[in-house]
Short mmCIF file of C-alpha atoms in Angstrom, two decimals:
data_model
loop_
_atom_site.label_atom_id
_atom_site.label_comp_id
_atom_site.label_asym_id
_atom_site.label_seq_id
_atom_site.Cartn_x
_atom_site.Cartn_y
_atom_site.Cartn_z
CA MET A 1 135.76 146.56 104.56
CA GLN A 2 133.02 146.07 102.12
CA PRO A 3 129.53 145.64 103.49
CA LEU A 4 127.94 142.20 103.48
CA PRO A 5 125.21 141.57 100.93
CA PRO A 6 121.69 141.91 102.22
CA ALA A 7 120.40 138.86 103.98
CA ASP A 8 118.38 136.43 101.85
CA PRO A 9 115.45 135.01 103.74
CA TYR A 10 115.99 131.77 101.78
CA ALA A 11 119.74 131.63 102.44
CA ALA A 12 119.29 129.87 105.70
CA PRO A 13 121.41 126.78 106.25
CA ASP A 14 120.94 124.60 103.22
CA PHE A 15 119.39 121.70 105.00
CA LEU A 16 117.07 123.45 107.52
CA PRO A 17 113.53 122.11 107.49
CA ILE A 18 111.11 123.96 105.22
CA ALA A 19 107.36 123.75 104.96
CA ARG A 20 105.47 123.02 101.78
CA GLY A 21 103.96 126.48 101.60
CA GLU A 22 107.41 128.04 101.88
CA ILE A 23 108.65 125.88 99.03
CA VAL A 24 105.80 126.94 96.75
CA SER A 25 106.12 130.60 97.71
CA ALA A 26 109.89 130.68 97.27
CA ALA A 27 109.69 128.89 93.94
CA ALA A 28 107.08 131.34 92.66
CA GLY A 29 108.95 134.39 93.89
CA LYS A 30 112.29 133.42 92.43
CA ASN A 31 110.90 131.87 89.24
CA LEU A 32 112.35 128.53 90.32
CA MET A 33 109.84 126.57 88.26
CA ALA A 34 112.36 126.64 85.35
CA ASN A 35 113.79 123.37 84.19
CA ALA A 36 117.39 122.21 84.06
CA TRP A 37 117.90 123.41 80.47
CA GLN A 38 117.27 126.98 81.65
CA THR A 39 119.96 126.70 84.33
CA GLY A 40 122.59 125.72 81.79
CA ARG A 41 123.15 122.38 83.52
CA THR A 42 121.98 119.42 81.49
CA SER A 43 123.76 116.73 83.46
CA ILE A 44 121.87 114.24 85.57
CA ILE A 45 122.94 115.90 88.87
CA PRO A 46 122.24 119.70 88.95
CA PRO A 47 124.74 122.13 90.58
CA ALA A 48 124.59 122.57 94.38
CA ASP A 49 124.71 126.41 94.24
CA ASP A 50 121.63 126.67 92.10
CA PRO A 51 118.70 128.24 94.09
CA ARG A 52 116.29 125.76 92.67
CA THR A 53 118.57 122.87 93.64
CA ARG A 54 119.05 124.24 97.16
CA LEU A 55 115.31 124.53 97.58
CA ILE A 56 114.82 120.96 96.35
CA ASP A 57 117.59 119.69 98.64
CA ARG A 58 115.93 121.30 101.69
CA ALA A 59 112.64 119.73 100.71
CA LEU A 60 114.29 116.30 100.37
CA VAL A 61 115.87 116.60 103.83
CA THR A 62 112.65 118.01 105.36
CA HIS A 63 110.65 115.03 104.15
CA GLY A 64 113.36 112.58 105.20
CA LEU A 65 114.03 111.32 101.71
CA LEU A 66 117.78 112.00 101.91
CA THR A 67 120.23 112.98 104.63
CA PRO A 68 122.53 116.00 104.37
CA GLU A 69 125.44 113.61 104.01
CA ASP A 70 123.70 111.87 101.08
CA LEU A 71 123.15 115.18 99.34
CA ALA A 72 126.74 116.26 99.95
CA GLU A 73 127.99 113.03 98.32
CA ILE A 74 125.57 113.43 95.45
CA HIS A 75 126.75 116.96 94.72
CA ARG A 76 130.37 115.87 95.01
CA VAL A 77 129.76 113.22 92.38
CA GLY A 78 127.89 115.78 90.27
CA ALA A 79 130.77 118.23 90.46
CA GLU A 80 133.26 115.51 89.56
CA TYR A 81 131.06 114.45 86.65
CA ALA A 82 130.83 118.08 85.47
CA ARG A 83 134.62 118.28 85.60
CA LEU A 84 135.10 115.04 83.67
CA LYS A 85 132.22 115.42 81.24
CA PRO A 86 134.21 117.21 78.48
CA SER A 87 136.83 114.47 78.62
CA LEU A 88 134.12 111.79 78.56
CA GLU A 89 132.45 113.46 75.62
CA ASN A 90 135.77 113.57 73.83
CA VAL A 91 136.35 109.92 74.64
CA ALA A 92 132.86 109.10 73.37
CA LEU A 93 133.51 111.11 70.23
CA GLN A 94 136.81 109.33 69.67
CA ALA A 95 135.12 106.02 70.42
CA GLY A 96 132.48 106.90 67.85
CA PHE A 97 135.13 107.68 65.30
CA ALA A 98 136.96 104.49 66.21
CA GLY A 99 133.72 102.52 65.99
CA GLU A 100 132.91 103.93 62.59
CA ALA A 101 136.45 103.16 61.48
CA ALA A 102 136.13 99.64 62.87
CA VAL A 103 132.80 99.15 61.10
CA GLN A 104 134.29 100.45 57.88
CA ALA A 105 137.32 98.22 58.32
CA TYR A 106 135.01 95.25 58.98
CA ARG A 107 132.98 96.03 55.90
CA GLU A 108 136.09 96.36 53.80
CA ALA A 109 137.50 93.12 55.22
CA LYS A 110 134.18 91.41 54.55
CA GLU A 111 134.14 92.72 51.00
CA ARG A 112 137.74 91.59 50.51
CA LEU A 113 136.76 88.16 51.82
CA LYS A 114 133.81 88.06 49.45
CA GLN A 115 136.07 89.06 46.60
CA LEU A 116 138.56 86.37 47.56
CA LYS A 117 135.75 83.83 47.68
CA ARG A 118 134.48 84.99 44.30
CA GLU A 119 137.97 84.75 42.87
CA GLU A 120 138.43 81.31 44.45
CA ALA A 121 135.08 80.13 43.09
CA ALA A 122 135.97 81.48 39.65
CA ARG A 123 139.35 79.77 39.84
CA ARG A 124 137.78 76.46 40.82
CA LYS A 125 135.17 76.86 38.11
CA ASN A 126 137.87 77.49 35.54
CA GLU A 127 139.88 74.54 36.83
CA ARG A 128 136.81 72.31 36.62
CA ALA A 129 136.06 73.57 33.12
CA GLU A 130 139.65 72.99 32.09
CA ALA A 131 139.60 69.53 33.67
CA VAL A 132 136.35 68.69 31.90
CA GLN A 133 137.75 70.00 28.63
CA ARG A 134 140.95 68.02 29.10
CA ARG A 135 138.92 64.91 29.80
CA ARG A 136 136.66 65.59 26.85
CA ASP A 137 139.77 65.87 24.70
CA THR A 138 141.25 62.64 26.05
CA ASP A 139 138.30 60.52 27.17
CA VAL A 140 134.63 59.72 26.65
CA ILE A 141 132.47 59.98 29.77
CA PHE A 142 128.99 60.51 28.29
CA LEU A 143 127.44 59.28 25.06
CA GLY A 144 123.78 60.12 25.55
CA ARG A 145 120.89 59.39 27.87
CA GLY A 146 120.10 55.77 28.59
CA VAL A 147 123.32 54.35 27.12
CA SER A 148 126.15 55.80 29.25
CA GLY A 149 125.63 53.86 32.47
CA ARG A 150 128.66 51.59 32.04
CA LEU A 151 131.18 54.08 30.68
CA HIS A 152 132.89 54.26 34.08
CA LEU A 153 134.00 50.63 33.81
CA ARG A 154 137.56 50.71 32.47
CA LEU A 155 139.04 47.25 33.10
CA SER A 156 138.79 44.55 30.45
CA ASP A 157 139.76 40.91 30.98
CA PRO A 158 143.07 40.46 29.10
CA ASP A 159 143.11 36.68 29.58
CA ARG A 160 139.64 36.28 28.14
CA LEU A 161 140.43 38.61 25.24
CA ALA A 162 143.60 36.65 24.53
CA GLU A 163 141.56 33.44 24.53
CA TYR A 164 139.58 34.75 21.55
CA GLY A 165 142.52 36.56 19.93
CA LEU A 166 140.91 39.96 20.46
CA PRO A 167 142.75 43.30 20.76
CA VAL A 168 143.20 44.36 24.39
CA LEU A 169 141.35 47.64 24.91
CA HIS A 170 140.33 48.98 28.31
CA ALA A 171 138.95 52.49 27.70
CA PRO A 172 137.35 54.60 24.95
CA ALA A 173 140.61 56.47 24.31
CA GLU A 174 142.26 53.17 23.39
CA VAL A 175 139.34 52.34 21.11
CA ALA A 176 139.73 55.69 19.34
CA ALA A 177 143.46 55.07 18.85
CA ALA A 178 142.83 51.58 17.49
CA LEU A 179 140.22 52.91 15.05
CA GLY A 180 142.44 55.79 13.93
CA LEU A 181 140.01 58.40 15.27
CA SER A 182 140.30 61.38 17.56
CA ILE A 183 138.23 61.39 20.74
CA LYS A 184 136.01 64.04 19.17
CA GLN A 185 135.41 61.88 16.09
CA LEU A 186 134.68 58.81 18.19
CA ARG A 187 132.19 60.76 20.30
CA TRP A 188 130.49 62.08 17.16
CA LEU A 189 130.13 58.61 15.64
CA ALA A 190 128.98 56.89 18.85
CA PHE A 191 126.79 59.56 20.47
CA HIS A 192 123.16 58.59 20.96
CA THR A 193 120.50 61.25 20.42
CA GLU A 194 116.73 61.04 20.16
CA ALA A 195 116.48 63.80 17.55
CA ALA A 196 119.35 64.44 15.15
CA THR A 197 119.80 66.94 12.36
CA ARG A 198 122.30 64.55 10.78
CA THR A 199 122.66 60.79 10.98
CA HIS A 200 125.44 58.41 10.07
CA TYR A 201 123.29 56.28 7.76
CA VAL A 202 121.72 56.55 4.33
CA LYS A 203 118.33 54.88 4.12
CA PHE A 204 117.07 53.22 0.96
CA GLN A 205 114.54 50.55 0.04
CA VAL A 206 114.90 47.31 -1.89
CA PRO A 207 112.09 45.01 -3.05
CA LYS A 208 111.40 41.79 -1.16
CA ARG A 209 110.98 38.50 -3.00
CA SER A 210 107.75 38.01 -1.08
CA GLY A 211 106.48 41.46 -2.10
CA GLY A 212 106.76 44.87 -0.52
CA VAL A 213 110.00 46.64 0.25
CA ARG A 214 112.75 46.31 2.82
CA THR A 215 114.35 49.43 4.29
CA LEU A 216 118.12 49.25 4.51
CA ALA A 217 120.45 51.67 6.28
CA ALA A 218 123.95 51.93 4.86
CA PRO A 219 126.57 53.68 7.03
CA HIS A 220 128.48 56.68 5.72
CA ALA A 221 132.11 56.17 4.74
CA THR A 222 133.79 56.87 8.10
CA LEU A 223 131.38 54.77 10.14
CA LYS A 224 131.52 52.02 7.51
CA ARG A 225 135.31 51.91 7.82
CA VAL A 226 135.01 51.74 11.61
CA GLN A 227 132.45 48.92 11.41
CA HIS A 228 134.66 46.96 9.02
CA TRP A 229 137.50 47.29 11.56
CA ILE A 230 135.25 46.01 14.35
CA LEU A 231 134.08 43.16 12.12
CA GLU A 232 137.59 42.14 11.09
CA HIS A 233 139.39 42.50 14.42
CA VAL A 234 136.62 41.67 16.90
CA VAL A 235 133.30 40.23 15.72
CA SER A 236 134.75 37.78 13.20
CA LYS A 237 136.79 36.18 15.99
CA PHE A 238 133.78 35.33 18.13
CA PRO A 239 132.92 31.61 18.01
CA VAL A 240 129.71 30.77 16.15
CA THR A 241 127.25 27.99 16.98
CA GLU A 242 127.08 24.95 14.71
CA PRO A 243 123.51 25.53 13.46
CA ALA A 244 124.30 29.10 12.28
CA HIS A 245 125.14 29.28 8.56
CA GLY A 246 124.38 32.88 7.66
CA PHE A 247 127.39 35.16 7.16
CA VAL A 248 129.81 32.59 8.59
CA PRO A 249 133.08 31.95 6.71
CA GLY A 250 132.97 28.53 5.04
CA ARG A 251 129.20 28.30 5.40
CA GLY A 252 126.33 29.63 3.36
CA ILE A 253 122.94 28.88 1.91
CA LEU A 254 124.16 25.57 0.49
CA SER A 255 125.57 24.31 3.80
CA ASN A 256 122.37 25.54 5.45
CA ALA A 257 120.21 23.49 3.07
CA THR A 258 122.28 20.30 2.85
CA PRO A 259 121.23 18.78 6.26
CA HIS A 260 117.61 18.85 5.07
CA VAL A 261 118.06 16.99 1.75
CA GLY A 262 115.80 13.98 1.23
CA LYS A 263 113.74 14.47 4.41
CA ALA A 264 110.07 13.56 4.66
CA VAL A 265 109.06 16.88 6.15
CA VAL A 266 110.77 20.28 6.12
CA VAL A 267 109.57 23.06 8.43
CA ASN A 268 110.62 26.64 7.82
CA LEU A 269 110.01 29.57 10.18
CA ASP A 270 110.97 33.22 9.91
CA LEU A 271 111.85 35.58 12.77
CA SER A 272 110.16 38.97 12.46
CA ASP A 273 112.33 42.10 12.46
CA PHE A 274 115.39 40.00 13.22
CA PHE A 275 118.06 42.71 13.14
CA PRO A 276 115.99 45.42 14.92
CA SER A 277 115.19 42.85 17.65
CA VAL A 278 118.88 42.75 18.50
CA THR A 279 118.89 45.89 20.64
CA PHE A 280 121.75 47.94 22.08
CA PRO A 281 121.85 46.26 25.55
CA ARG A 282 122.06 42.81 23.92
CA VAL A 283 124.88 43.91 21.62
CA ARG A 284 126.78 45.49 24.51
CA ALA A 285 126.42 42.24 26.45
CA VAL A 286 128.06 40.35 23.55
CA PHE A 287 131.24 42.44 23.80
CA GLU A 288 131.27 42.23 27.60
CA ARG A 289 130.79 38.47 27.49
CA HIS A 290 133.99 38.12 25.49
CA GLY A 291 136.05 40.13 27.97
CA TYR A 292 135.68 43.82 27.16
CA SER A 293 135.09 46.44 29.85
CA GLY A 294 131.73 48.15 30.11
CA SER A 295 133.08 51.33 28.52
CA VAL A 296 134.64 49.58 25.51
CA ALA A 297 131.56 47.38 25.07
CA THR A 298 129.34 50.48 25.20
CA VAL A 299 131.36 52.27 22.52
CA PHE A 300 131.45 49.21 20.23
CA ALA A 301 127.70 48.62 20.68
CA LEU A 302 126.86 52.25 19.90
CA LEU A 303 129.02 52.16 16.78
CA CYS A 304 127.16 49.06 15.59
CA THR A 305 123.55 50.04 16.39
CA GLU A 306 121.10 52.76 15.38
CA CYS A 307 117.51 53.79 16.11
CA PRO A 308 114.73 53.49 13.56
CA ARG A 309 113.94 57.09 12.68
CA THR A 310 111.34 59.19 10.95
CA SER A 311 111.67 62.66 9.48
CA ALA A 312 110.10 65.61 11.31
CA THR A 313 110.40 69.39 11.22
CA TYR A 314 110.45 71.67 14.26
CA ALA A 315 110.80 75.46 14.09
CA GLY A 316 111.81 75.15 10.47
CA THR A 317 114.63 72.68 11.19
CA PRO A 318 114.41 69.13 9.82
CA TYR A 319 115.17 66.32 12.26
CA GLU A 320 115.52 62.56 12.16
CA VAL A 321 113.55 61.47 15.24
CA ALA A 322 113.96 58.10 16.93
CA ILE A 323 110.80 56.00 16.94
CA GLY A 324 112.23 52.92 18.60
CA PRO A 325 115.20 51.55 20.53
CA ARG A 326 118.67 51.21 19.08
CA GLY A 327 119.16 47.94 17.21
CA LEU A 328 121.25 46.38 14.47
CA PRO A 329 120.70 48.28 11.20
CA GLN A 330 120.12 46.23 8.08
CA GLY A 331 123.01 47.33 5.92
CA ALA A 332 125.81 47.59 8.49
CA PRO A 333 128.64 45.08 7.92
CA THR A 334 128.70 44.17 11.62
CA SER A 335 124.99 43.34 11.92
CA PRO A 336 125.02 39.71 10.65
CA GLY A 337 127.91 38.63 12.87
CA LEU A 338 126.50 40.32 15.96
CA SER A 339 123.05 38.85 15.33
CA ASN A 340 124.64 35.38 15.30
CA GLN A 341 126.17 36.12 18.71
CA VAL A 342 122.93 37.36 20.23
CA ALA A 343 121.11 34.28 18.85
CA ARG A 344 123.58 31.83 20.45
CA ARG A 345 121.25 30.84 23.28
CA LEU A 346 118.36 30.48 20.86
CA ASP A 347 120.51 28.24 18.62
CA LYS A 348 121.50 26.04 21.54
CA ARG A 349 117.96 25.71 22.86
CA LEU A 350 116.51 24.97 19.42
CA THR A 351 119.29 22.44 18.76
CA GLY A 352 118.36 20.69 22.00
CA LEU A 353 114.67 20.75 21.09
CA ALA A 354 115.38 19.37 17.60
CA ALA A 355 117.58 16.58 18.97
CA LYS A 356 114.91 15.64 21.51
CA LEU A 357 112.25 15.38 18.80
CA GLY A 358 114.50 13.80 16.15
CA PHE A 359 114.71 16.81 13.79
CA ALA A 360 117.70 18.40 12.06
CA PHE A 361 118.02 22.14 12.65
CA THR A 362 119.86 24.99 10.93
CA ARG A 363 119.54 28.77 11.00
CA TYR A 364 120.45 31.22 8.27
CA ALA A 365 120.06 34.72 9.79
CA ASP A 366 116.32 34.98 10.54
CA ASP A 367 115.42 31.76 8.69
CA LEU A 368 114.89 28.70 10.93
CA THR A 369 114.68 25.27 9.27
CA PHE A 370 113.82 21.91 10.81
CA SER A 371 113.52 18.61 8.93
CA GLY A 372 112.75 15.04 9.85
CA ASP A 373 111.87 11.58 8.69
CA PRO A 374 108.30 10.24 8.41
CA GLU A 375 108.09 9.46 12.15
CA GLN A 376 108.73 13.13 12.95
CA ALA A 377 105.83 14.36 10.82
CA GLU A 378 103.31 13.93 13.64
CA LYS A 379 105.46 16.06 15.97
CA VAL A 380 105.37 19.16 13.77
CA GLY A 381 102.58 20.85 15.73
CA TYR A 382 104.40 20.45 19.03
CA LEU A 383 107.63 21.60 17.38
CA LEU A 384 106.02 24.80 16.10
CA SER A 385 104.55 25.56 19.51
CA ARG A 386 107.85 25.07 21.32
CA VAL A 387 109.78 27.14 18.77
CA ARG A 388 107.39 30.06 19.28
CA HIS A 389 107.84 29.93 23.05
CA LEU A 390 111.61 29.55 22.97
CA ALA A 391 111.98 32.37 20.45
CA ALA A 392 109.83 34.65 22.61
CA GLU A 393 111.89 33.82 25.71
CA GLU A 394 115.04 34.79 23.80
CA GLY A 395 113.62 38.12 22.64
CA PHE A 396 112.49 37.14 19.13
CA THR A 397 109.11 36.72 17.44
CA VAL A 398 108.09 34.13 14.86
CA ASN A 399 106.41 35.57 11.76
CA GLU A 400 103.41 33.26 11.54
CA LYS A 401 102.62 34.32 7.97
CA LYS A 402 105.89 32.87 6.72
CA THR A 403 105.75 29.52 8.52
CA ARG A 404 105.79 26.65 6.01
CA VAL A 405 105.50 22.89 6.42
CA MET A 406 106.71 21.16 3.23
CA ARG A 407 106.18 17.47 2.36
CA ARG A 408 107.96 15.44 -0.29
CA ASN A 409 105.01 15.62 -2.67
CA ALA A 410 105.89 19.28 -3.38
CA ALA A 411 109.06 21.28 -3.79
CA GLN A 412 110.89 21.58 -0.48
CA THR A 413 113.03 24.73 -0.49
CA VAL A 414 115.51 25.89 2.10
CA THR A 415 117.04 29.37 1.61
CA GLY A 416 116.12 29.19 -2.08
CA ILE A 417 117.56 25.70 -2.66
CA VAL A 418 115.36 22.71 -3.52
CA VAL A 419 116.20 19.81 -1.18
CA ASN A 420 113.74 17.06 -2.15
CA ASP A 421 116.39 14.64 -3.45
CA LYS A 422 119.59 16.66 -3.78
CA PRO A 423 120.54 20.33 -3.54
CA SER A 424 119.13 21.98 -6.62
CA VAL A 425 117.44 25.10 -7.89
CA SER A 426 113.83 25.45 -8.88
CA ARG A 427 112.75 24.58 -12.40
CA GLU A 428 111.08 27.96 -12.71
CA LEU A 429 114.37 29.78 -12.11
CA LEU A 430 116.26 27.62 -14.61
CA ARG A 431 113.56 28.17 -17.24
CA GLN A 432 113.67 31.92 -16.60
CA LEU A 433 117.46 32.10 -16.99
CA ARG A 434 117.50 29.97 -20.13
CA ALA A 435 114.73 32.07 -21.68
CA ILE A 436 116.59 35.31 -20.95
CA LEU A 437 119.82 34.04 -22.48
CA HIS A 438 118.01 32.57 -25.48
CA ARG A 439 116.18 35.82 -26.32
CA ALA A 440 119.34 37.83 -25.66
CA ARG A 441 121.02 36.19 -28.65
CA ALA A 442 118.67 38.08 -30.90
CA GLU A 443 117.65 41.10 -28.81
CA GLY A 444 120.65 41.72 -26.54
CA LEU A 445 120.95 41.36 -22.79
CA ASP A 446 119.64 44.78 -21.79
CA ALA A 447 116.41 44.22 -23.71
CA GLN A 448 115.57 41.30 -21.40
CA ASN A 449 115.04 43.50 -18.34
CA ARG A 450 111.28 43.15 -18.54
CA ALA A 451 110.92 43.34 -14.75
CA GLY A 452 112.57 46.78 -14.67
CA ARG A 453 115.40 45.84 -12.31
CA GLU A 454 117.78 48.71 -11.53
CA ASN A 455 120.92 46.60 -11.95
CA PHE A 456 119.72 43.93 -14.31
CA ARG A 457 123.12 42.61 -15.38
CA ALA A 458 124.32 42.44 -11.77
CA TRP A 459 121.17 40.50 -10.86
CA LEU A 460 121.62 38.12 -13.80
CA ASP A 461 125.30 37.58 -13.01
CA GLY A 462 124.53 36.90 -9.34
CA THR A 463 121.69 34.51 -10.15
CA ILE A 464 123.92 32.48 -12.48
CA SER A 465 126.57 32.36 -9.73
CA PHE A 466 123.90 31.06 -7.36
CA VAL A 467 122.97 28.28 -9.80
CA ALA A 468 126.65 27.42 -10.28
CA MET A 469 127.09 27.08 -6.52
CA VAL A 470 124.18 24.65 -6.21
CA ARG A 471 124.45 22.92 -9.62
CA PRO A 472 128.01 23.43 -10.90
CA ASP A 473 127.34 21.56 -14.16
CA VAL A 474 124.28 23.62 -15.08
CA GLY A 475 125.86 26.82 -13.82
CA ALA A 476 128.96 26.36 -15.99
CA LYS A 477 126.85 26.22 -19.16
CA LEU A 478 124.83 29.28 -18.19
CA ARG A 479 127.99 31.18 -17.28
CA ALA A 480 129.66 30.43 -20.63
CA GLU A 481 126.61 31.61 -22.54
CA TYR A 482 126.28 34.76 -20.42
CA ASN A 483 129.95 35.67 -20.87
CA ALA A 484 129.68 35.27 -24.63
CA LEU A 485 126.64 37.54 -24.77
CA SER A 486 128.33 40.11 -22.51
CA GLU A 487 131.39 40.27 -24.75
CA ARG A 488 129.22 40.66 -27.83
CA SER A 489 127.21 43.53 -26.36
CA SER A 490 130.18 45.38 -24.87
#
């Protein structure tokens, strides 16, 4: 039998009471002040066979902090934990790996979702772009700022259009087809811009009979063709008021002057900037009033109006910059007919005023003429005042400098025709024509262009035609003499 190991004074029963001094002495003698890392046990519960732990356990029991049973259970749990710790660490390690894998999978799924969303957004963007392009190719949805507000209205009134004998058109695409244009061409012709590098009009100036010059704007070939179509198929079919004689089939300057022949007093007024006063909204309202949808009316109105513009240069690029609202250009074939439509209310109100005061009334474009018998002469002042107010209420302005009140003791002229006793032409004009033709016998026609007119023969031919319209007998003689001189000089 092997001998027993020597007795350890500190190997007494584990849970015997121990004094504080013994604890300190034993700890110092056995170097039990070391920490848990030095014992090789880093778990929360140290091993029960460790001298340091046994010493601590005795101290806990001695001071009544724990019972022996409590310590036994604690060490049992510690031993079980020590046994399971490697497995737990492995589980934790695997859980860590699984967590990292889950995080990575989440990140990848999130990135895939983002990619799907990006692809979906790109697809929708492309679809929208394609839809917009398709609509741009087949429809007109925007024609510039301030003029496109009614392009969404696509339903015309077929019954009302049929009443006037107008072509039934509901949308811009139908307008383009009727005009023989593509949607792109229609958009180009109708688009409104404040500053343009190119315009659809050629501006030029012609002298006024009263002095100064008048600026005209002639449309380029394509727009001119379009405007002629609108005039022929649409505007010319609008009914015209009875007092209107300008640019109305079967009426003219002679029919405008005839109601004023032989009157005691003739009053003539002029409307300032007549065509420019007829702005885009008023023109659009004309087409809508006759049954067209807002979109068709907008397109027609844009094709028939233009802004007054001035030339400017920015960053080396020349522009034509708008200096006013869109209105009827002087020189467009549609302007006279549309101006008659916009002036309908003015015509009716002035007709009522004239009838109330006993005057006759006619209008030739911007030229207003009233005439009356001797008893109406004293009402002229009131007439002039009322005409100014009514014109202003209808969006027009009377040019005060051109207002004339003509009595029978002087030549009374209406649109260039003398109306004192019968429709005639002025003596000065007849003397001028006769003098030109007389001198032309010896000097030739072209030598008579002393006023430096650009198209002298065209002016002379037109003036003789004017005389023939008013005075057929006199005009026939002048025409025969002119034709003879033309043949001789050709």
